Tab-separated table of N, CA and C in Angstrom:
chain	number	residue	atom	x	y	z
C	86	MET	N	0.844	-1.180	0.000
C	86	MET	CA	0.000	0.000	0.000
C	86	MET	C	0.890	1.244	0.000
C	87	SER	N	1.216	1.740	-1.193
C	87	SER	CA	2.212	2.796	-1.294
C	87	SER	C	1.644	4.199	-1.371
C	88	GLY	N	0.356	4.370	-1.454
C	88	GLY	CA	-0.211	5.705	-1.481
C	88	GLY	C	-0.354	6.269	-2.877
C	89	GLU	N	-1.105	7.374	-2.954
C	89	GLU	CA	-1.417	8.030	-4.219
C	89	GLU	C	-0.246	8.887	-4.684
C	90	LYS	N	0.042	8.826	-6.008
C	90	LYS	CA	1.122	9.623	-6.598
C	90	LYS	C	0.611	10.736	-7.501
C	91	ASP	N	-0.589	10.592	-8.039
C	91	ASP	CA	-1.122	11.539	-9.017
C	91	ASP	C	-1.512	12.844	-8.323
C	92	LEU	N	-0.855	13.934	-8.689
C	92	LEU	CA	-1.070	15.218	-8.022
C	92	LEU	C	-2.513	15.693	-8.133
C	93	SER	N	-3.130	15.544	-9.295
C	93	SER	CA	-4.511	16.021	-9.441
C	93	SER	C	-5.462	15.236	-8.535
C	94	VAL	N	-5.226	13.937	-8.392
C	94	VAL	CA	-6.047	13.115	-7.485
C	94	VAL	C	-5.797	13.524	-6.038
C	95	LEU	N	-4.540	13.750	-5.705
C	95	LEU	CA	-4.194	14.165	-4.341
C	95	LEU	C	-4.875	15.482	-3.980
C	96	LEU	N	-4.781	16.461	-4.857
C	96	LEU	CA	-5.369	17.768	-4.567
C	96	LEU	C	-6.890	17.715	-4.505
C	97	GLN	N	-7.477	16.972	-5.411
C	97	GLN	CA	-8.936	16.888	-5.461
C	97	GLN	C	-9.509	16.139	-4.259
C	98	ASN	N	-8.775	15.154	-3.749
C	98	ASN	CA	-9.316	14.282	-2.704
C	98	ASN	C	-8.706	14.469	-1.322
C	99	MET	N	-7.718	15.352	-1.208
C	99	MET	CA	-7.152	15.548	0.127
C	99	MET	C	-8.223	16.195	1.011
C	100	GLU	N	-8.237	15.794	2.220
C	100	GLU	CA	-9.200	16.329	3.176
C	100	GLU	C	-8.420	16.914	4.350
C	101	PRO	N	-8.195	18.232	4.338
C	101	PRO	CA	-7.468	18.823	5.448
C	101	PRO	C	-8.322	18.803	6.717
C	102	VAL	N	-7.740	18.326	7.796
C	102	VAL	CA	-8.443	18.268	9.078
C	102	VAL	C	-7.602	18.997	10.120
C	103	LEU	N	-8.233	19.935	10.794
C	103	LEU	CA	-7.567	20.677	11.857
C	103	LEU	C	-7.684	19.872	13.143
C	104	ASN	N	-6.558	19.376	13.625
C	104	ASN	CA	-6.544	18.617	14.878
C	104	ASN	C	-6.698	19.575	16.047
C	105	SER	N	-7.324	19.122	17.107
C	105	SER	CA	-7.487	19.993	18.270
C	105	SER	C	-6.165	20.098	19.023
C	106	GLY	N	-6.005	21.176	19.751
C	106	GLY	CA	-4.833	21.349	20.596
C	106	GLY	C	-3.853	22.370	20.068
C	107	GLU	N	-2.859	22.625	20.889
C	107	GLU	CA	-1.757	23.516	20.547
C	107	GLU	C	-0.477	22.698	20.625
C	108	TYR	N	0.421	22.909	19.662
C	108	TYR	CA	1.622	22.094	19.547
C	108	TYR	C	2.850	22.990	19.512
C	109	VAL	N	3.961	22.485	20.069
C	109	VAL	CA	5.191	23.265	20.129
C	109	VAL	C	6.377	22.398	19.703
C	110	PHE	N	7.372	23.065	19.155
C	110	PHE	CA	8.631	22.439	18.771
C	110	PHE	C	9.636	22.751	19.869
C	111	CYS	N	10.284	21.725	20.404
C	111	CYS	CA	11.272	21.888	21.472
C	111	CYS	C	12.513	21.076	21.112
C	112	THR	N	13.596	21.316	21.841
C	112	THR	CA	14.806	20.534	21.599
C	112	THR	C	15.256	19.833	22.874
C	113	LEU	N	15.899	18.695	22.676
C	113	LEU	CA	16.479	17.892	23.748
C	113	LEU	C	17.872	17.468	23.311
C	114	GLU	N	18.712	17.174	24.292
C	114	GLU	CA	20.004	16.586	23.942
C	114	GLU	C	19.818	15.138	23.516
C	115	LYS	N	18.930	14.411	24.224
C	115	LYS	CA	18.626	13.014	23.915
C	115	LYS	C	17.126	12.791	24.116
C	116	PRO	N	16.517	11.906	23.313
C	116	PRO	CA	15.076	11.684	23.458
C	116	PRO	C	14.696	11.050	24.795
C	117	ASP	N	15.642	10.401	25.474
C	117	ASP	CA	15.313	9.753	26.744
C	117	ASP	C	15.268	10.736	27.920
C	118	GLN	N	15.385	12.026	27.640
C	118	GLN	CA	15.304	13.037	28.685
C	118	GLN	C	13.875	13.269	29.176
C	119	VAL	N	12.892	12.771	28.458
C	119	VAL	CA	11.501	13.010	28.840
C	119	VAL	C	10.970	11.836	29.645
C	120	SER	N	10.007	12.137	30.509
C	120	SER	CA	9.487	11.115	31.406
C	120	SER	C	8.543	10.126	30.724
C	121	ASP	N	7.869	10.548	29.651
C	121	ASP	CA	6.925	9.673	28.962
C	121	ASP	C	7.038	9.882	27.454
C	122	PRO	N	7.927	9.118	26.792
C	122	PRO	CA	8.147	9.305	25.355
C	122	PRO	C	6.892	9.102	24.510
C	123	ASP	N	5.899	8.392	25.035
C	123	ASP	CA	4.662	8.187	24.275
C	123	ASP	C	3.888	9.487	24.067
C	124	LYS	N	4.229	10.524	24.805
C	124	LYS	CA	3.551	11.814	24.653
C	124	LYS	C	4.201	12.688	23.583
C	125	ILE	N	5.300	12.207	23.004
C	125	ILE	CA	5.958	12.932	21.912
C	125	ILE	C	5.229	12.602	20.614
C	126	LEU	N	4.795	13.634	19.906
C	126	LEU	CA	4.123	13.425	18.629
C	126	LEU	C	5.122	12.907	17.596
C	127	PHE	N	6.261	13.575	17.484
C	127	PHE	CA	7.346	13.064	16.666
C	127	PHE	C	8.661	13.682	17.120
C	128	PHE	N	9.748	13.016	16.755
C	128	PHE	CA	11.060	13.591	17.022
C	128	PHE	C	11.951	13.356	15.822
C	129	PHE	N	12.917	14.255	15.696
C	129	PHE	CA	13.873	14.156	14.606
C	129	PHE	C	15.253	14.504	15.145
C	130	ARG	N	16.193	13.627	14.893
C	130	ARG	CA	17.556	13.817	15.391
C	130	ARG	C	18.340	14.670	14.387
C	131	GLU	N	18.801	15.830	14.860
C	131	GLU	CA	19.646	16.698	14.062
C	131	GLU	C	21.032	16.718	14.701
C	132	THR	N	22.003	17.279	14.017
C	132	THR	CA	23.356	17.335	14.555
C	132	THR	C	23.396	18.085	15.879
C	133	GLU	N	22.658	19.196	15.959
C	133	GLU	CA	22.713	20.061	17.138
C	133	GLU	C	21.927	19.523	18.334
C	134	ALA	N	20.815	18.854	18.072
C	134	ALA	CA	19.935	18.378	19.149
C	134	ALA	C	18.838	17.517	18.547
C	135	VAL	N	17.983	16.998	19.405
C	135	VAL	CA	16.798	16.263	18.973
C	135	VAL	C	15.621	17.228	19.035
C	136	THR	N	14.938	17.398	17.904
C	136	THR	CA	13.737	18.220	17.872
C	136	THR	C	12.547	17.323	18.191
C	137	VAL	N	11.692	17.776	19.102
C	137	VAL	CA	10.461	17.052	19.413
C	137	VAL	C	9.280	17.990	19.237
C	138	VAL	N	8.157	17.420	18.850
C	138	VAL	CA	6.897	18.163	18.818
C	138	VAL	C	5.967	17.479	19.802
C	139	VAL	N	5.448	18.286	20.702
C	139	VAL	CA	4.528	17.806	21.737
C	139	VAL	C	3.403	18.811	21.893
C	140	GLU	N	2.346	18.375	22.559
C	140	GLU	CA	1.295	19.329	22.899
C	140	GLU	C	1.880	20.368	23.852
C	141	LYS	N	1.432	21.593	23.705
C	141	LYS	CA	1.931	22.685	24.536
C	141	LYS	C	1.789	22.369	26.022
C	142	GLN	N	0.677	21.785	26.399
C	142	GLN	CA	0.422	21.434	27.801
C	142	GLN	C	1.503	20.487	28.334
C	143	ILE	N	1.913	19.532	27.519
C	143	ILE	CA	2.963	18.585	27.921
C	143	ILE	C	4.295	19.319	28.070
C	144	ALA	N	4.619	20.179	27.100
C	144	ALA	CA	5.866	20.945	27.179
C	144	ALA	C	5.888	21.793	28.451
C	145	ASP	N	4.758	22.376	28.793
C	145	ASP	CA	4.683	23.177	30.022
C	145	ASP	C	4.904	22.295	31.249
C	146	GLU	N	4.292	21.106	31.261
C	146	GLU	CA	4.481	20.183	32.389
C	146	GLU	C	5.941	19.756	32.518
C	147	TRP	N	6.612	19.581	31.400
C	147	TRP	CA	8.003	19.130	31.392
C	147	TRP	C	8.990	20.295	31.469
C	148	ASN	N	8.481	21.523	31.608
C	148	ASN	CA	9.320	22.733	31.681
C	148	ASN	C	10.238	22.867	30.476
C	149	MET	N	9.695	22.628	29.299
C	149	MET	CA	10.474	22.730	28.061
C	149	MET	C	10.305	24.129	27.470
C	150	HIS	N	11.371	24.626	26.870
C	150	HIS	CA	11.354	25.944	26.237
C	150	HIS	C	10.814	25.818	24.809
C	151	TYR	N	9.976	26.778	24.413
C	151	TYR	CA	9.485	26.855	23.038
C	151	TYR	C	9.216	28.319	22.706
C	152	THR	N	9.190	28.621	21.427
C	152	THR	CA	8.943	30.000	20.993
C	152	THR	C	7.803	30.094	19.991
C	153	TYR	N	7.287	28.959	19.547
C	153	TYR	CA	6.311	28.920	18.458
C	153	TYR	C	5.170	27.997	18.865
C	154	ILE	N	3.958	28.534	18.876
C	154	ILE	CA	2.775	27.723	19.197
C	154	ILE	C	2.019	27.487	17.895
C	155	ALA	N	1.801	26.217	17.576
C	155	ALA	CA	1.252	25.845	16.274
C	155	ALA	C	-0.062	25.089	16.397
C	156	SER	N	-0.791	25.135	15.290
C	156	SER	CA	-1.918	24.238	15.072
C	156	SER	C	-1.431	23.159	14.114
C	157	TRP	N	-2.063	21.993	14.215
C	157	TRP	CA	-1.655	20.835	13.421
C	157	TRP	C	-2.776	20.465	12.462
C	158	ILE	N	-2.471	20.458	11.180
C	158	ILE	CA	-3.433	20.084	10.136
C	158	ILE	C	-2.935	18.794	9.480
C	159	THR	N	-3.826	17.818	9.378
C	159	THR	CA	-3.516	16.560	8.694
C	159	THR	C	-4.238	16.531	7.354
C	160	LEU	N	-3.523	16.165	6.296
C	160	LEU	CA	-4.162	15.954	5.000
C	160	LEU	C	-4.584	14.493	4.933
C	161	ASN	N	-5.871	14.263	5.031
C	161	ASN	CA	-6.384	12.898	5.096
C	161	ASN	C	-6.531	12.282	3.711
C	162	ILE	N	-5.393	12.034	3.113
C	162	ILE	CA	-5.309	11.199	1.912
C	162	ILE	C	-3.964	10.495	2.015
C	163	HIS	N	-3.953	9.228	1.657
C	163	HIS	CA	-2.703	8.470	1.741
C	163	HIS	C	-1.837	8.839	0.541
C	164	SER	N	-0.965	9.797	0.771
C	164	SER	CA	-0.067	10.252	-0.291
C	164	SER	C	1.202	9.402	-0.277
C	165	SER	N	1.657	9.081	-1.456
C	165	SER	CA	2.903	8.327	-1.584
C	165	SER	C	4.078	9.204	-1.187
C	166	LEU	N	5.078	8.597	-0.603
C	166	LEU	CA	6.309	9.323	-0.314
C	166	LEU	C	7.014	9.738	-1.606
C	167	GLU	N	6.616	9.151	-2.731
C	167	GLU	CA	7.192	9.487	-4.035
C	167	GLU	C	6.339	10.479	-4.825
C	168	ALA	N	5.242	10.940	-4.251
C	168	ALA	CA	4.389	11.903	-4.950
C	168	ALA	C	5.162	13.192	-5.200
C	169	VAL	N	4.951	13.778	-6.368
C	169	VAL	CA	5.654	14.999	-6.750
C	169	VAL	C	4.660	16.157	-6.824
C	170	GLY	N	4.958	17.236	-6.107
C	170	GLY	CA	4.189	18.465	-6.254
C	170	GLY	C	3.194	18.788	-5.164
C	171	LEU	N	2.846	17.816	-4.320
C	171	LEU	CA	1.836	18.080	-3.298
C	171	LEU	C	2.318	19.129	-2.302
C	172	THR	N	3.522	18.951	-1.792
C	172	THR	CA	4.044	19.915	-0.823
C	172	THR	C	4.144	21.300	-1.455
C	173	ALA	N	4.612	21.367	-2.677
C	173	ALA	CA	4.723	22.657	-3.364
C	173	ALA	C	3.351	23.302	-3.538
C	174	ALA	N	2.360	22.506	-3.883
C	174	ALA	CA	1.021	23.052	-4.110
C	174	ALA	C	0.437	23.649	-2.836
C	175	PHE	N	0.494	22.903	-1.725
C	175	PHE	CA	-0.111	23.481	-0.525
C	175	PHE	C	0.763	24.564	0.084
C	176	ALA	N	2.090	24.467	-0.076
C	176	ALA	CA	2.959	25.531	0.430
C	176	ALA	C	2.714	26.830	-0.338
C	177	ASN	N	2.506	26.739	-1.642
C	177	ASN	CA	2.210	27.935	-2.440
C	177	ASN	C	0.855	28.534	-2.071
C	178	ALA	N	-0.136	27.681	-1.817
C	178	ALA	CA	-1.451	28.184	-1.399
C	178	ALA	C	-1.340	28.923	-0.072
C	179	LEU	N	-0.554	28.398	0.843
C	179	LEU	CA	-0.354	29.053	2.138
C	179	LEU	C	0.488	30.316	1.981
C	180	LYS	N	1.469	30.271	1.097
C	180	LYS	CA	2.314	31.448	0.843
C	180	LYS	C	1.472	32.622	0.366
C	181	LYS	N	0.506	32.357	-0.491
C	181	LYS	CA	-0.364	33.426	-1.001
C	181	LYS	C	-1.127	34.114	0.130
C	182	GLU	N	-1.332	33.403	1.233
C	182	GLU	CA	-2.024	33.963	2.399
C	182	GLU	C	-1.030	34.448	3.454
C	183	ASN	N	0.255	34.438	3.104
C	183	ASN	CA	1.336	34.849	4.012
C	183	ASN	C	1.371	33.985	5.278
C	184	ILE	N	1.190	32.673	5.086
C	184	ILE	CA	1.187	31.724	6.195
C	184	ILE	C	2.409	30.822	6.084
C	185	SER	N	3.214	30.838	7.131
C	185	SER	CA	4.364	29.946	7.220
C	185	SER	C	3.873	28.541	7.547
C	186	CYS	N	4.549	27.530	6.996
C	186	CYS	CA	4.168	26.161	7.340
C	186	CYS	C	5.403	25.309	7.588
C	187	ASN	N	5.250	24.382	8.502
C	187	ASN	CA	6.278	23.397	8.819
C	187	ASN	C	5.656	22.048	8.527
C	188	VAL	N	6.289	21.277	7.669
C	188	VAL	CA	5.674	20.079	7.108
C	188	VAL	C	6.377	18.817	7.598
C	189	VAL	N	5.569	17.814	7.912
C	189	VAL	CA	6.074	16.493	8.234
C	189	VAL	C	5.370	15.514	7.293
C	190	ALA	N	6.148	14.817	6.492
C	190	ALA	CA	5.592	13.791	5.630
C	190	ALA	C	5.795	12.454	6.324
C	191	ALA	N	4.713	11.888	6.823
C	191	ALA	CA	4.766	10.571	7.433
C	191	ALA	C	4.367	9.536	6.371
C	192	TYR	N	4.337	8.269	6.732
C	192	TYR	CA	4.086	7.232	5.736
C	192	TYR	C	2.710	7.369	5.085
C	193	PHE	N	1.679	7.623	5.870
C	193	PHE	CA	0.325	7.662	5.331
C	193	PHE	C	-0.147	9.062	4.945
C	194	HIS	N	0.238	10.077	5.697
C	194	HIS	CA	-0.316	11.410	5.494
C	194	HIS	C	0.753	12.490	5.612
C	195	ASP	N	0.427	13.644	5.052
C	195	ASP	CA	1.236	14.844	5.256
C	195	ASP	C	0.614	15.631	6.400
C	196	HIS	N	1.459	16.213	7.227
C	196	HIS	CA	1.022	16.967	8.396
C	196	HIS	C	1.638	18.348	8.302
C	197	ILE	N	0.827	19.354	8.528
C	197	ILE	CA	1.260	20.734	8.368
C	197	ILE	C	1.056	21.455	9.698
C	198	PHE	N	2.098	22.117	10.154
C	198	PHE	CA	2.012	22.916	11.378
C	198	PHE	C	2.068	24.381	10.969
C	199	VAL	N	1.069	25.133	11.387
C	199	VAL	CA	0.990	26.565	11.109
C	199	VAL	C	0.822	27.292	12.430
C	200	ALA	N	1.184	28.563	12.458
C	200	ALA	CA	0.990	29.344	13.677
C	200	ALA	C	-0.477	29.281	14.085
C	201	LYS	N	-0.723	29.156	15.375
C	201	LYS	CA	-2.086	29.025	15.903
C	201	LYS	C	-3.010	30.098	15.322
C	202	LYS	N	-2.511	31.335	15.242
C	202	LYS	CA	-3.334	32.444	14.761
C	202	LYS	C	-3.713	32.294	13.281
C	203	ASP	N	-3.006	31.471	12.532
C	203	ASP	CA	-3.242	31.301	11.096
C	203	ASP	C	-4.062	30.068	10.739
C	204	ALA	N	-4.480	29.301	11.723
C	204	ALA	CA	-5.118	28.004	11.452
C	204	ALA	C	-6.365	28.124	10.580
C	205	GLU	N	-7.251	29.043	10.905
C	205	GLU	CA	-8.496	29.168	10.139
C	205	GLU	C	-8.220	29.556	8.688
C	206	ASN	N	-7.348	30.535	8.490
C	206	ASN	CA	-7.007	30.944	7.118
C	206	ASN	C	-6.263	29.841	6.361
C	207	ALA	N	-5.449	29.074	7.063
C	207	ALA	CA	-4.762	27.946	6.427
C	207	ALA	C	-5.767	26.907	5.949
C	208	MET	N	-6.754	26.613	6.775
C	208	MET	CA	-7.775	25.637	6.380
C	208	MET	C	-8.550	26.128	5.155
C	209	LYS	N	-8.867	27.406	5.119
C	209	LYS	CA	-9.563	27.961	3.950
C	209	LYS	C	-8.704	27.829	2.696
C	210	ALA	N	-7.419	28.141	2.819
C	210	ALA	CA	-6.514	28.048	1.667
C	210	ALA	C	-6.382	26.602	1.190
C	211	LEU	N	-6.250	25.674	2.128
C	211	LEU	CA	-6.113	24.259	1.759
C	211	LEU	C	-7.396	23.727	1.142
C	212	ASN	N	-8.526	24.077	1.724
C	212	ASN	CA	-9.798	23.653	1.137
C	212	ASN	C	-10.010	24.268	-0.235
C	213	GLY	N	-9.443	25.466	-0.460
C	213	GLY	CA	-9.518	26.090	-1.775
C	213	GLY	C	-8.835	25.258	-2.847
C	214	LEU	N	-7.791	24.547	-2.481
C	214	LEU	CA	-7.105	23.667	-3.438
C	214	LEU	C	-7.978	22.490	-3.847
C	215	THR	N	-8.876	22.083	-2.962
C	215	THR	CA	-9.722	20.918	-3.230
C	215	THR	C	-11.039	21.298	-3.881
C	216	GLY	N	-11.326	22.591	-3.894
C	216	GLY	CA	-12.626	23.042	-4.390
C	216	GLY	C	-13.642	23.168	-3.272
C	217	ARG	N	-13.228	22.820	-2.038
C	217	ARG	CA	-14.130	22.928	-0.884
C	217	ARG	C	-13.663	24.110	-0.036
C	218	ASP	N	-13.915	25.325	-0.530
C	218	ASP	CA	-13.395	26.498	0.161
C	218	ASP	C	-14.387	27.147	1.109
C	219	SER	N	-15.560	26.582	1.289
C	219	SER	CA	-16.511	27.177	2.222
C	219	SER	C	-16.439	26.449	3.563
C	220	GLY	N	-15.844	27.104	4.537
C	220	GLY	CA	-15.722	26.506	5.861
C	220	GLY	C	-14.585	25.512	5.904
C	221	PHE	N	-14.435	24.877	7.047
C	221	PHE	CA	-13.394	23.875	7.217
C	221	PHE	C	-13.787	22.922	8.300
C	222	LYS	N	-13.104	21.770	8.319
C	222	LYS	CA	-13.347	20.748	9.350
C	222	LYS	C	-12.467	20.993	10.517
């Protein structure tokens, strides 16, 4: 099950969903520094540190430093990791609205983190790509 590769199918059928909650990007020296790793949404090991994304409430409980509070949008279509153009298409739609995005491509779905204040406008822009620009989920 490798996911959809056709850009027109991806754009027409993607279903952007705004997940509830507030999310933050934090850094750790090692991922085992946290008391409950199951509360980490994702982590990525970089040369300088390990970046983790967690709910803001968890970061506050763990006394973690953050500077950016984000909303999390999931594109509910199984996009192939080999699909060409999907990230560019939604990044350009968000760019037109002056919305910064941080993207995570997981195996089944693409996940977009936008500033909390931009979530509603981001959903409108993403739904505009699908032809469903009235309201959002």
